[in-house]
XYZ file of C-alpha atoms in Angstrom:
379
model
C 66.483 105.992 73.204
C 64.510 107.341 70.281
C 64.577 106.204 66.697
C 64.502 108.690 63.894
C 64.127 108.617 60.154
C 66.457 110.889 58.204
C 65.349 111.343 54.586
C 67.847 112.014 51.803
C 66.925 115.344 50.262
C 69.117 117.270 47.840
C 68.245 120.778 46.667
C 70.070 122.906 44.154
C 70.374 125.810 46.575
C 72.541 123.767 48.934
C 75.930 122.236 48.374
C 75.189 119.403 50.777
C 72.127 117.236 51.374
C 69.533 118.569 53.770
C 68.852 116.241 56.642
C 65.509 116.390 58.382
C 63.564 114.284 60.816
C 60.233 113.019 59.558
C 59.143 110.789 62.448
C 60.142 109.870 65.973
C 59.282 106.710 67.860
C 59.486 106.977 71.614
C 59.434 104.341 74.336
C 58.304 100.821 73.486
C 54.570 100.976 72.897
C 53.087 100.201 69.501
C 50.642 97.809 67.938
C 51.096 94.809 65.716
C 49.199 94.788 62.464
C 47.789 91.442 61.399
C 48.669 88.100 59.942
C 48.259 87.208 56.283
C 44.686 87.155 55.072
C 43.239 83.883 53.871
C 39.675 83.316 52.640
C 38.458 81.769 55.899
C 39.685 84.636 58.067
C 38.427 88.195 58.468
C 39.773 90.562 55.836
C 41.810 93.092 57.815
C 43.078 95.132 54.909
C 44.078 98.752 55.295
C 41.456 101.115 53.936
C 40.957 104.877 53.887
C 38.990 104.989 57.141
C 41.906 103.523 59.086
C 44.576 105.731 57.544
C 42.709 109.027 57.967
C 42.612 108.538 61.742
C 46.309 109.425 61.854
C 47.515 112.971 61.193
C 51.071 114.292 61.335
C 54.033 112.620 63.081
C 53.090 109.521 65.042
C 54.138 109.332 68.688
C 53.472 105.718 69.542
C 54.139 106.225 73.263
C 50.834 108.082 73.665
C 48.728 104.964 74.025
C 45.578 106.862 74.940
C 45.468 108.417 71.483
C 45.437 104.990 69.853
C 43.043 102.956 71.935
C 40.687 102.682 68.986
C 43.212 100.807 66.871
C 43.174 97.916 69.330
C 39.948 96.972 67.583
C 41.837 96.717 64.295
C 45.244 95.310 65.200
C 45.725 91.972 66.869
C 48.598 92.023 69.346
C 51.291 94.354 70.715
C 54.688 94.574 69.134
C 57.640 93.573 71.263
C 60.370 96.101 72.020
C 62.712 94.578 69.458
C 60.175 95.286 66.713
C 60.959 98.995 67.115
C 64.698 98.736 66.622
C 64.529 99.848 62.997
C 65.110 97.776 59.869
C 66.103 94.226 60.656
C 68.608 92.116 58.785
C 66.116 89.261 59.077
C 64.003 89.799 55.964
C 61.453 87.235 57.166
C 60.220 89.535 59.943
C 59.103 92.332 57.638
C 55.483 93.430 57.314
C 54.991 94.500 53.715
C 52.043 96.539 52.423
C 50.805 96.219 48.855
C 47.810 97.398 46.859
C 45.191 94.820 46.003
C 43.590 91.694 47.400
C 45.429 88.587 48.623
C 46.795 86.747 45.603
C 47.602 89.929 43.662
C 50.851 90.025 41.705
C 52.083 92.710 44.103
C 51.709 90.265 46.993
C 53.648 87.647 45.019
C 56.423 90.193 44.459
C 56.463 91.037 48.174
C 56.826 87.360 49.055
C 59.620 87.012 46.510
C 61.529 89.808 48.243
C 60.637 88.690 51.788
C 59.665 84.982 51.598
C 58.298 84.681 55.148
C 56.974 88.223 55.537
C 53.500 89.222 56.676
C 51.759 90.780 53.687
C 49.248 93.566 54.281
C 46.646 94.382 51.575
C 45.650 98.018 50.992
C 42.650 99.338 49.090
C 44.599 102.018 47.200
C 48.233 102.456 46.246
C 48.549 105.730 48.183
C 47.572 103.871 51.350
C 50.707 101.761 50.886
C 52.784 104.925 51.289
C 50.786 106.079 54.297
C 50.969 102.700 56.000
C 54.770 102.832 55.840
C 54.931 106.482 56.940
C 52.700 105.809 59.956
C 54.745 102.788 61.118
C 51.847 100.405 60.470
C 54.144 98.282 58.300
C 57.878 97.995 57.695
C 57.968 98.122 53.914
C 55.748 99.011 50.970
C 55.610 97.384 47.528
C 55.110 99.738 44.562
C 54.603 98.539 40.957
C 56.535 100.927 38.732
C 56.707 99.460 35.212
C 55.784 96.541 33.000
C 57.621 95.221 29.958
C 54.396 95.353 27.903
C 52.467 98.392 29.130
C 55.450 100.512 30.215
C 55.735 102.891 33.172
C 52.994 103.478 35.749
C 52.962 107.273 35.764
C 50.693 107.721 38.779
C 53.203 105.889 40.944
C 56.047 108.137 39.810
C 53.987 111.093 41.042
C 53.463 109.387 44.404
C 57.216 108.870 44.810
C 57.646 112.638 44.631
C 54.760 113.490 46.946
C 55.976 111.205 49.750
C 59.352 111.110 51.480
C 59.913 107.378 51.586
C 63.125 105.810 50.325
C 63.517 103.183 47.622
C 65.476 100.374 49.303
C 65.141 97.589 46.758
C 63.520 96.342 43.580
C 61.818 93.122 42.513
C 61.246 91.797 39.010
C 58.426 89.314 38.578
C 57.455 87.169 35.598
C 53.708 87.649 35.076
C 51.733 84.491 34.279
C 48.125 85.401 33.514
C 45.812 82.431 34.112
C 42.186 81.920 33.163
C 40.347 80.832 36.301
C 36.865 79.426 36.823
C 34.702 77.703 39.393
C 35.516 74.037 40.081
C 34.268 71.796 37.258
C 33.775 74.629 34.746
C 35.459 74.505 31.317
C 36.732 77.588 29.506
C 34.191 77.009 26.723
C 31.370 77.606 29.236
C 32.594 81.100 30.130
C 30.700 84.083 28.762
C 32.250 86.805 30.968
C 35.688 87.304 32.451
C 36.718 89.709 35.232
C 40.147 91.270 35.708
C 42.171 94.458 35.940
C 41.935 96.484 32.687
C 45.654 96.038 32.013
C 45.423 92.260 32.358
C 42.410 92.163 30.046
C 44.319 94.167 27.455
C 47.366 91.905 27.730
C 45.211 88.819 27.040
C 43.213 90.259 24.148
C 44.037 87.545 21.573
C 42.975 84.679 23.849
C 39.780 86.440 24.906
C 38.878 87.241 21.294
C 39.210 83.573 20.346
C 36.921 82.560 23.197
C 34.430 85.376 22.475
C 34.282 86.381 26.149
C 32.843 89.670 27.424
C 35.404 91.628 29.501
C 34.510 93.219 32.839
C 37.020 95.483 34.601
C 37.796 95.151 38.325
C 40.118 96.896 40.783
C 42.810 94.220 40.562
C 43.306 90.670 39.317
C 42.988 89.026 42.717
C 39.770 90.919 43.438
C 38.398 89.446 40.201
C 39.206 85.920 41.398
C 37.665 86.665 44.779
C 34.454 87.923 43.135
C 34.149 84.793 40.990
C 34.581 82.588 44.070
C 32.059 84.532 46.150
C 29.333 84.989 43.518
C 29.527 81.422 42.197
C 28.312 82.166 38.641
C 29.528 79.302 36.450
C 29.672 81.410 33.288
C 31.983 83.999 34.868
C 35.744 83.538 35.053
C 38.737 85.640 36.042
C 42.222 86.421 34.818
C 44.582 86.266 37.766
C 47.637 84.494 39.165
C 48.181 80.887 40.193
C 48.360 82.126 43.786
C 44.890 83.650 43.464
C 43.549 80.339 42.132
C 44.968 78.555 45.179
C 43.669 81.096 47.691
C 40.128 81.278 46.289
C 39.850 77.570 45.378
C 39.344 78.131 41.653
C 40.306 75.848 38.779
C 43.064 76.916 36.400
C 41.458 76.625 32.958
C 44.498 77.912 31.034
C 47.950 79.296 31.851
C 50.163 81.943 30.225
C 47.293 83.364 28.180
C 48.885 86.807 27.694
C 49.575 87.901 24.114
C 53.305 88.318 24.790
C 54.740 85.383 26.686
C 57.614 87.440 28.103
C 55.719 89.701 30.490
C 57.823 91.080 33.339
C 56.753 93.572 35.994
C 59.137 95.640 38.094
C 58.340 96.687 41.659
C 60.056 99.051 44.084
C 60.442 98.380 47.808
C 59.807 101.456 49.968
C 60.931 102.120 53.541
C 61.182 104.965 56.032
C 64.978 104.771 56.197
C 67.530 104.453 53.388
C 69.813 101.452 53.062
C 73.590 101.677 53.381
C 75.188 100.679 50.065
C 77.170 97.434 50.147
C 80.312 96.906 48.063
C 79.585 93.240 47.296
C 76.766 93.800 44.783
C 75.834 96.334 42.069
C 73.636 99.235 43.121
C 71.201 101.527 41.385
C 70.355 105.115 42.329
C 67.054 106.826 41.482
C 66.741 110.612 41.376
C 64.233 113.254 40.257
C 65.114 116.783 39.143
C 63.887 119.840 37.280
C 65.852 122.199 35.019
C 65.760 125.993 35.054
C 65.665 126.302 31.275
C 63.432 123.296 30.690
C 64.042 120.340 28.355
C 66.529 122.187 26.124
C 69.270 121.726 28.741
C 68.465 118.047 29.254
C 71.543 117.112 27.203
C 73.687 119.032 29.668
C 72.049 117.235 32.579
C 72.624 113.789 31.106
C 76.202 114.668 30.206
C 77.176 114.795 33.895
C 76.744 111.012 33.947
C 78.365 110.338 30.564
C 81.459 112.311 31.563
C 81.965 109.919 34.472
C 81.112 106.688 32.625
C 77.932 106.171 34.655
C 75.415 103.989 32.862
C 71.884 105.416 32.673
C 69.292 102.662 33.091
C 66.042 104.625 32.704
C 64.774 108.146 32.165
C 61.148 109.178 32.608
C 59.686 112.658 32.174
C 56.493 113.939 33.791
C 54.933 117.395 33.279
C 54.866 119.475 36.447
C 51.264 119.271 37.548
C 51.250 122.521 39.525
C 53.107 124.457 36.814
C 52.859 122.602 33.488
C 53.817 125.536 31.252
C 56.953 127.653 31.400
C 57.446 130.921 29.463
C 60.753 131.237 27.650
C 62.349 133.524 25.109
C 63.292 132.550 21.557
C 66.439 134.533 20.696
C 66.239 133.711 16.991
C 62.665 134.946 16.619
C 62.799 137.614 19.297
C 59.574 136.439 20.907
C 58.329 134.682 24.014
C 57.296 131.034 23.791
C 55.513 128.601 26.064
C 56.665 125.024 26.592
C 55.959 122.171 28.970
C 57.934 122.159 32.212
C 59.041 118.657 33.187
C 60.204 116.594 36.097
C 62.875 114.089 35.075
C 63.170 110.735 36.830
C 66.496 108.996 36.211
C 67.875 105.615 37.318
C 71.628 105.184 36.993
C 73.963 102.297 37.703
C 76.108 103.501 40.594
C 75.968 103.679 44.355
C 75.769 106.923 46.287
C 78.942 105.703 47.996
C 80.694 105.895 44.628
C 82.612 109.198 44.218
C 81.543 109.269 40.552
C 77.895 109.497 41.595
C 78.636 112.167 44.176
C 80.517 114.314 41.651
C 77.800 113.800 39.039
C 75.041 114.993 41.364
C 77.144 117.917 42.549
C 77.631 118.888 38.899
C 73.911 118.467 38.177
C 73.022 120.800 41.049
C 74.672 123.688 39.228
C 71.836 123.961 36.718
C 68.989 121.956 38.304
C 66.452 123.986 40.247
C 65.409 120.926 42.227
C 67.144 117.595 42.854
C 66.093 114.763 45.116
C 67.595 111.329 45.663
C 64.704 108.842 45.811
C 66.882 105.907 46.838
C 70.083 103.949 46.413
C 69.491 100.196 46.454
C 70.826 96.818 45.254
C 69.963 95.981 41.661
C 67.775 92.970 41.034
C 70.003 90.663 38.981
C 67.801 87.551 38.642
C 64.160 86.809 37.851
């Protein structure tokens, strides 16, 4: 029996969703990834060199084509590991971008408390790891209550055909970390992700510390632990302090105490909406006449009492400008052509949502459902 992934794809030229097969898994041969990284073990993170070995659909039954990955992955999967998404959330392997101890890893463990977390060098490798069956789920940071939306990750949602199957909200607690025995007054330099440094500007100004940007917060903590320079600290999480054996010199040092990050959970297959909890649906669409008909697009939800939770616009990168005609002035004009990302509070099983999207298709040139998933209702 083969397993297949059927993406949800809606296009304005079709009255019904297009169903296509993106991957097949045949027989029972595959390879297990690896256990959680800890400082005393080898770092088996996913990097570009591992991902680029795989091209196109993955047929895991052809073992001869994958002999080289035995050097990377530890042990074979059992047959039951290839039976698709499991109801046992503890068995999931979840990819995230960053080093062990990153906030993304904390969010993954909040969603799947006993999962095996898999670090990736870049956020796009999270998508590829899920697409190539190397992991079960991917964790994608999408917005922060202080810095707003992460636009690059919205673009990646469009360029890949994974489904949003859940969301996680995480309270961010930036901590000032240092080597054991060091006081915060001794620090002259601090390492962290640029966003974390910006969010802790008031505290760092008071201490007069020089900021140094790193790839992520956990990588900053790891660097401090490895280099052993007493005058250098890091801004990272409590989990990073525990993993890299650093002292917590101060907690909650961000300028705004209420700092909440939202993450999306990505999978190869969509989830079936359940009636026992509220659901959210995420879509992306474009409009034939550009932003001036956006009111008409949003009205399809208002007419059916569907609550809009978020709207994000992104210029079309391949065609940023559209030429239109100004009737009043009798001349042609140029304006930005946008993609619109919308989250609304309704399940795809709800007839209201189905009618709304059918209505939207009448004047949208492109429409895609990114996912329908349970809303996160508690921090």
